[in-house]
Coordinates of C-alpha atoms in Angstrom, one line a residue:
M277 CA 87.8 126.2 104.3
S278 CA 89.9 124.3 106.4
S279 CA 91.1 120.7 106.2
Q280 CA 88.9 119.5 108.6
T281 CA 86.1 120.1 106.3
E282 CA 87.0 116.9 104.5
E283 CA 87.7 113.7 105.9
F284 CA 90.0 112.2 103.2
T285 CA 88.6 108.7 103.5
I286 CA 90.1 105.7 101.3
G287 CA 88.8 103.4 99.0
V288 CA 90.8 100.8 97.0
E289 CA 89.6 98.7 94.1
E290 CA 91.8 96.0 92.8
E291 CA 91.9 93.7 89.5
Y292 CA 93.1 90.6 89.7
Q293 CA 94.1 87.7 87.5
I294 CA 92.6 84.1 87.5
I295 CA 95.1 81.6 86.8
D296 CA 95.2 77.8 86.0
P297 CA 97.9 76.2 88.2
T298 CA 98.6 73.5 85.9
T299 CA 99.1 76.0 82.7
R300 CA 99.8 79.0 84.3
E301 CA 97.4 80.8 81.9
L302 CA 94.6 82.8 82.4
S303 CA 91.5 81.4 83.0
S304 CA 88.3 82.7 81.7
C305 CA 85.9 81.4 84.5
V306 CA 85.0 84.1 86.7
E307 CA 81.3 82.9 86.5
Q308 CA 82.3 79.6 88.5
I309 CA 84.1 81.5 91.0
L310 CA 82.4 85.1 91.7
P311 CA 79.0 83.4 93.3
K312 CA 81.5 81.6 95.8
A313 CA 83.3 84.8 96.5
Q314 CA 80.2 86.7 96.7
K315 CA 78.9 84.4 99.2
A316 CA 81.8 85.8 101.6
L317 CA 81.9 89.4 100.2
G318 CA 78.6 90.4 98.6
S319 CA 79.0 93.5 96.4
E320 CA 82.7 93.9 97.4
V321 CA 83.5 91.6 94.6
E322 CA 82.5 91.9 90.9
P323 CA 83.2 90.8 87.4
E324 CA 85.3 92.8 85.0
A325 CA 85.6 93.5 81.4
Q326 CA 87.5 89.9 80.9
Q327 CA 86.1 86.6 82.0
S328 CA 89.7 85.7 83.2
Q329 CA 89.6 88.9 85.8
I330 CA 87.7 89.5 89.1
E331 CA 87.6 92.8 91.0
I332 CA 87.3 93.7 94.6
G333 CA 86.7 97.0 96.3
T334 CA 87.2 98.0 100.0
P335 CA 84.4 99.6 102.3
I336 CA 85.2 103.2 103.1
C337 CA 88.6 103.4 105.2
R338 CA 89.9 106.1 107.5
T339 CA 93.3 104.6 108.4
L340 CA 95.8 103.0 106.5
A341 CA 95.2 100.1 109.2
D342 CA 91.8 99.8 107.9
V343 CA 93.4 99.6 104.1
R344 CA 95.7 97.0 105.2
S345 CA 93.1 95.0 107.1
E346 CA 90.3 95.3 104.6
L347 CA 92.9 94.1 101.6
V348 CA 93.7 91.3 103.5
R349 CA 90.2 89.8 104.1
L350 CA 89.3 90.5 100.2
R351 CA 92.4 89.0 98.8
Y352 CA 92.1 86.0 101.0
E353 CA 88.3 85.3 100.2
V354 CA 88.8 85.8 96.7
I355 CA 91.9 83.4 96.8
A356 CA 90.0 80.8 98.9
A357 CA 86.7 80.8 96.4
A358 CA 89.4 80.3 93.6
A359 CA 90.7 77.6 95.1
K360 CA 87.5 75.6 95.5
D361 CA 87.3 76.0 91.8
G362 CA 90.8 74.8 91.4
K363 CA 92.4 78.4 90.5
Q364 CA 94.8 80.6 91.7
I365 CA 94.7 84.6 92.0
A366 CA 97.5 86.8 90.9
A367 CA 97.8 90.5 91.2
A368 CA 99.9 92.4 88.3
G369 CA 99.2 94.7 85.8
T370 CA 99.7 92.3 82.9
H371 CA 99.9 88.4 82.7
P372 CA 103.5 87.4 81.3
F373 CA 102.5 85.3 78.5
S374 CA 98.6 84.4 78.1
H375 CA 97.3 86.0 74.6
W376 CA 94.4 88.2 74.6
D377 CA 92.7 86.3 71.6
E378 CA 92.2 83.5 74.1
Q379 CA 90.1 85.6 76.5
Q380 CA 86.5 86.3 76.4
I381 CA 84.8 89.4 77.3
T382 CA 82.3 89.4 80.2
P383 CA 78.8 88.9 79.2
K384 CA 77.3 92.3 80.9
E385 CA 75.8 95.1 79.1
R386 CA 78.6 97.5 80.0
Y387 CA 81.2 95.4 78.9
Q388 CA 79.5 94.2 75.5
D389 CA 79.0 98.0 75.1
L390 CA 82.8 98.8 75.1
M391 CA 83.1 95.6 72.6
R392 CA 80.8 97.4 70.3
D393 CA 82.6 101.0 70.4
Y394 CA 86.0 100.1 71.1
Q395 CA 86.2 96.6 69.2
Q396 CA 90.2 95.4 69.0
L397 CA 91.0 98.0 71.6
T398 CA 88.4 96.1 73.9
R399 CA 89.9 92.5 72.9
E400 CA 93.4 93.7 73.9
L401 CA 92.3 95.1 77.2
V402 CA 93.9 92.3 79.3
I403 CA 95.0 94.4 82.2
F404 CA 95.0 94.9 85.4
G405 CA 94.6 98.2 87.6
C406 CA 94.5 99.8 91.2
H407 CA 92.2 102.5 91.9
V408 CA 92.3 104.7 94.9
H409 CA 89.4 106.8 95.9
V410 CA 90.2 109.6 98.3
G411 CA 87.1 111.5 99.9
I412 CA 86.6 115.1 98.9
S413 CA 82.8 116.2 98.8
D414 CA 83.0 119.6 97.4
R415 CA 83.5 119.1 93.6
S416 CA 84.8 122.7 92.7
T417 CA 87.4 122.1 95.3
A418 CA 88.1 118.6 94.0
I419 CA 88.5 120.1 90.5
H420 CA 91.6 122.3 91.7
V421 CA 92.8 119.4 93.9
M422 CA 92.9 117.2 90.9
N423 CA 94.8 119.8 88.8
R424 CA 97.7 120.1 91.5
T425 CA 98.2 116.2 91.6
R426 CA 98.8 116.1 87.7
I427 CA 102.8 116.6 88.2
W428 CA 103.2 113.9 90.8
L429 CA 101.5 111.1 89.4
S430 CA 104.6 109.7 87.6
P431 CA 106.5 108.6 90.9
L432 CA 103.3 106.9 92.0
L433 CA 103.3 104.9 88.7
A434 CA 107.1 104.0 88.9
L435 CA 106.7 102.5 92.3
A436 CA 103.9 100.5 91.4
A437 CA 105.1 99.2 88.2
S438 CA 104.1 95.6 87.9
S439 CA 103.9 94.9 84.0
P440 CA 106.9 94.4 82.1
F441 CA 106.0 91.3 80.1
W442 CA 103.2 90.9 77.2
L443 CA 102.5 87.9 75.1
G444 CA 105.5 85.9 76.2
T445 CA 107.9 89.0 75.6
D446 CA 109.7 91.3 77.8
T447 CA 108.4 94.7 76.9
G448 CA 111.2 96.7 77.9
Y449 CA 108.6 98.8 80.0
A450 CA 107.9 98.8 83.8
S451 CA 104.3 99.2 83.2
Y452 CA 103.4 98.1 79.7
R453 CA 99.7 98.2 81.0
T454 CA 100.2 101.8 80.8
E455 CA 101.0 101.7 77.2
I456 CA 98.1 99.6 76.5
W457 CA 95.6 102.0 78.5
N458 CA 97.0 104.9 76.7
R459 CA 95.8 103.7 73.3
W460 CA 92.1 104.8 74.5
P461 CA 90.8 108.1 73.5
I462 CA 89.7 109.0 77.0
S463 CA 92.8 108.0 78.8
G464 CA 95.9 109.5 80.4
V465 CA 96.4 112.5 82.5
P466 CA 93.7 115.3 82.0
L467 CA 94.0 118.7 81.1
I468 CA 94.0 121.8 83.5
F469 CA 90.2 123.0 84.3
K470 CA 89.6 126.4 85.4
S471 CA 86.8 125.5 87.3
L472 CA 84.0 122.7 87.9
T473 CA 81.8 124.3 85.5
D474 CA 84.8 124.1 82.7
Y475 CA 85.4 120.3 83.7
E476 CA 81.3 119.6 83.3
V477 CA 81.2 121.5 79.8
L478 CA 83.9 119.3 78.5
V479 CA 82.1 116.1 80.1
Q480 CA 78.8 117.2 78.6
A481 CA 80.6 117.8 75.1
L482 CA 82.0 114.3 75.1
M483 CA 78.6 113.0 75.6
E484 CA 76.7 115.1 73.2
T485 CA 79.1 114.4 70.5
K486 CA 78.5 110.6 71.4
S487 CA 82.6 110.1 72.3
V488 CA 81.5 108.7 75.5
A489 CA 77.9 107.3 76.6
E490 CA 78.2 108.5 80.0
A491 CA 80.7 110.2 82.6
T492 CA 81.9 106.8 84.2
K493 CA 83.3 106.1 81.0
I494 CA 85.9 108.7 81.2
Y495 CA 89.0 106.9 82.0
W496 CA 91.5 109.7 82.9
D497 CA 94.4 108.5 85.6
V498 CA 92.9 111.1 87.8
R499 CA 89.2 111.9 87.6
L500 CA 86.2 113.0 89.7
S501 CA 84.0 110.1 90.8
E502 CA 80.5 109.8 89.4
R503 CA 79.5 107.3 91.8
F504 CA 81.3 108.7 95.1
P505 CA 82.2 112.3 96.7
T506 CA 85.8 111.4 95.9
I507 CA 88.8 112.0 93.4
E508 CA 89.6 108.8 91.8
F509 CA 93.3 107.9 91.1
R510 CA 93.7 105.3 88.6
V511 CA 97.4 105.6 87.1
T512 CA 99.1 102.7 88.7
D513 CA 99.3 98.9 87.8
V514 CA 97.7 96.7 90.3
C515 CA 100.2 95.8 93.3
Q516 CA 101.6 92.6 93.5
T517 CA 101.7 92.7 97.5
I518 CA 99.5 94.1 100.3
D519 CA 102.3 96.4 101.5
E520 CA 102.8 97.9 98.3
A521 CA 99.1 98.6 97.7
V522 CA 98.9 100.0 101.4
M523 CA 102.1 102.4 100.3
V524 CA 100.2 103.4 97.0
A525 CA 96.9 104.4 99.2
G526 CA 99.0 105.9 101.8
L527 CA 100.7 108.2 99.3
V528 CA 97.5 109.1 97.4
R529 CA 95.9 110.3 100.1
A530 CA 98.6 112.2 101.2
L531 CA 98.7 113.9 97.8
A532 CA 95.2 114.7 97.6
R533 CA 95.2 116.2 101.3
T534 CA 98.6 118.3 100.2
C535 CA 97.2 119.4 97.2
Y536 CA 93.8 120.4 99.1
L537 CA 95.5 122.4 101.6
E538 CA 97.6 124.2 98.7
A539 CA 94.3 125.0 97.0
M540 CA 92.9 126.5 100.0
S541 CA 95.8 128.8 100.3
D542 CA 95.5 129.4 96.9
K543 CA 99.4 128.7 96.6
P544 CA 100.7 129.2 93.0
F545 CA 101.6 125.7 91.2
P546 CA 103.1 124.8 87.7
A547 CA 100.6 125.0 85.0
V548 CA 102.8 122.5 83.1
R549 CA 101.9 121.6 79.5
H550 CA 100.3 118.4 78.7
E551 CA 103.0 117.0 76.4
L552 CA 105.4 117.5 79.4
V553 CA 102.9 115.6 81.6
R554 CA 102.7 112.9 78.9
V555 CA 106.6 112.2 78.5
A556 CA 106.9 112.2 82.2
H557 CA 104.4 109.4 82.3
W558 CA 105.8 107.6 79.5
R559 CA 109.3 107.7 81.5
A560 CA 108.0 106.2 84.4
A561 CA 106.2 103.5 82.4
R562 CA 109.5 102.8 80.4
Y563 CA 112.0 102.9 83.1
G564 CA 110.1 102.3 86.7
L565 CA 112.6 103.1 89.3
E566 CA 115.7 101.9 87.1
E567 CA 116.4 105.3 85.2
D568 CA 115.8 108.9 85.0
L569 CA 112.5 110.2 85.8
I570 CA 111.1 114.1 85.0
D571 CA 110.4 116.2 87.9
L572 CA 107.9 118.5 86.5
S573 CA 108.3 120.6 89.6
T574 CA 111.6 121.8 88.6
M575 CA 111.8 120.9 84.9
R576 CA 114.6 118.6 85.2
A577 CA 115.6 114.8 84.5
V578 CA 116.6 113.2 88.0
P579 CA 117.1 109.9 89.0
A580 CA 114.1 107.7 89.8
R581 CA 115.0 107.5 93.4
Q582 CA 115.7 111.5 93.7
M583 CA 112.4 112.2 92.1
V584 CA 110.6 109.6 94.6
E585 CA 112.2 111.6 97.6
N586 CA 111.0 114.9 96.2
F587 CA 107.6 113.6 96.1
L588 CA 107.8 112.1 99.9
T589 CA 109.2 115.4 101.1
F590 CA 106.1 117.1 99.3
V591 CA 103.8 114.8 101.0
R592 CA 105.2 114.4 104.5
P593 CA 103.5 116.7 106.2
S594 CA 100.3 115.2 105.5
L595 CA 101.7 111.8 106.4
E596 CA 102.8 112.8 109.5
E597 CA 99.5 114.6 110.3
Y598 CA 98.0 111.4 109.8
G599 CA 100.6 109.3 111.7
E600 CA 101.8 107.5 108.7
W601 CA 104.9 108.9 107.9
D602 CA 107.0 106.0 109.4
E603 CA 105.1 103.3 108.0
V604 CA 104.6 104.8 104.0
S605 CA 108.4 106.0 104.1
S606 CA 109.6 102.5 105.1
L607 CA 107.5 101.0 102.6
V608 CA 108.6 103.3 99.5
H609 CA 112.4 102.6 101.0
T610 CA 111.8 98.9 100.9
T611 CA 110.4 99.3 97.4
M612 CA 113.4 101.4 96.0
Q613 CA 116.1 98.8 97.9
F614 CA 114.0 95.5 96.7
G615 CA 112.5 97.0 93.3
N616 CA 108.9 97.3 92.3
G617 CA 107.0 94.1 90.8
A618 CA 108.6 94.7 87.4
T619 CA 112.0 94.7 88.9
R620 CA 111.1 91.3 91.0
Q621 CA 109.3 89.4 87.8
R622 CA 112.5 90.1 85.5
E623 CA 115.2 89.1 88.2
I624 CA 113.2 85.5 88.6
Y625 CA 113.3 85.3 84.9
K626 CA 116.9 86.1 84.6
R627 CA 117.7 83.4 87.1
T628 CA 114.9 80.9 85.6
G629 CA 114.1 81.6 82.2
R630 CA 110.6 80.4 82.9
L631 CA 107.7 82.8 82.5
S632 CA 105.6 80.3 84.4
D633 CA 107.8 80.9 87.4
V634 CA 106.9 84.7 87.0
V635 CA 103.3 83.8 87.5
D636 CA 104.3 81.7 90.4
L637 CA 106.0 84.6 92.1
I638 CA 103.1 86.7 91.5
V639 CA 100.7 84.1 92.9
Q640 CA 102.8 84.0 96.1
E641 CA 103.2 87.7 96.5
T642 CA 99.5 88.2 96.0
A643 CA 98.6 86.0 98.9
K644 CA 101.7 87.5 101.2
G645 CA 100.6 89.2 104.4

C-alpha cells in the first residue's frame, strides 16, 4: 500500500462561545442565533451541550487554503448571525469568568443523556475545543496510525492552548480545558491497540458494560470517527485565530500522513507507557510553551520550543510534500514568538487587570482575518 491510497482530506470542527457584549458573560441564546446561522450555513452549524455554545464544521477540505477559506466563511456567518441578536462570538477553550451554574444544557436528547449519566461533570462542561478529521478510509491501518500519533500530541496541545482562566481565576494552566475534560471516564489519550479487532473488542465491552451507550461517546484525544472514514484529533482547545486553526490543521494532517508512511513500512515506534503519555499531556496543559515539555521519543524533558522544533522536524517531509512547509512552519514560529492564546490572554490581563478586556481580546481575535 502506498501513501497515494489515502487522500488525507481535512475537516475542522470548532466550538464557539456566545457572548453578551454588555456584560461579557456567556449568553445561553443559541436557540435564537442558530436559525439565523443555519439560514446561511445549513447543517454546517449546530448546537452543542450548553446553550451558550455553537459549533461549526467545515466541508471536506483537500488543502490548507480550503481550510482557511472555509473557516473565514463559517466564522463570518456565525458572527453575523450572533450580531443580529445583539451577541458576539468568541473562540477560546474556556470563558474567563462566566460560571458553569449559570449555563443551560441544550434540550437535545444526546445532551440530556449526558446530563443524566454524568451529572455534575456535564454541568461543568463549559469548554470549547477544536476537532480535526483526517481522511484515512482503511480502519485497520488507521489504528496503527493512531498508535503512532500518541507521543506527538502534547506539542499540538501546547501550541493551541487558550484556556488559562476559569471562574474568574488564573488557574496557572495554559489549557485548563484539558484538565476539566480529563475528568471524564472515557477521555485522554488511548492505549495502544494491537489491531482493529483489539479496538473493536474494547468498544464492544464498553457498550456491553453500559460504560458508554454508543461508540460516538468515546471521547479520546485521538479516535476513529464513527461518522466519517477519518481519524479524529480532539486534543486541542479551540484556537483564537484562524491562523492558529490553520496551523493546527496542517500539523495534524502532516502527523497523520507521517505516521501512516511509517506504519506502511512497519517502522518500529516507541510503545510508551500510558503513565508517561498522561504526564506529557499534563505538562503541555500546565505550561503551554513556557516551560519544559516531555519528548516521549527520547524520554527527556526539553524546553517547549525545542519540543515543537522536534515535532516540526518529524512532520516536515509531509508538509513539504503538500507544499505547506513554509506556511505552517511560519505560523508555528509566529506562535512561539508572540505566544499562544493563553499567553496573549494573560498579557492583556496583566496590563489592565480586567477580565472583560480578555473577553474583548478573544472576540477581536476570533474575527481576525
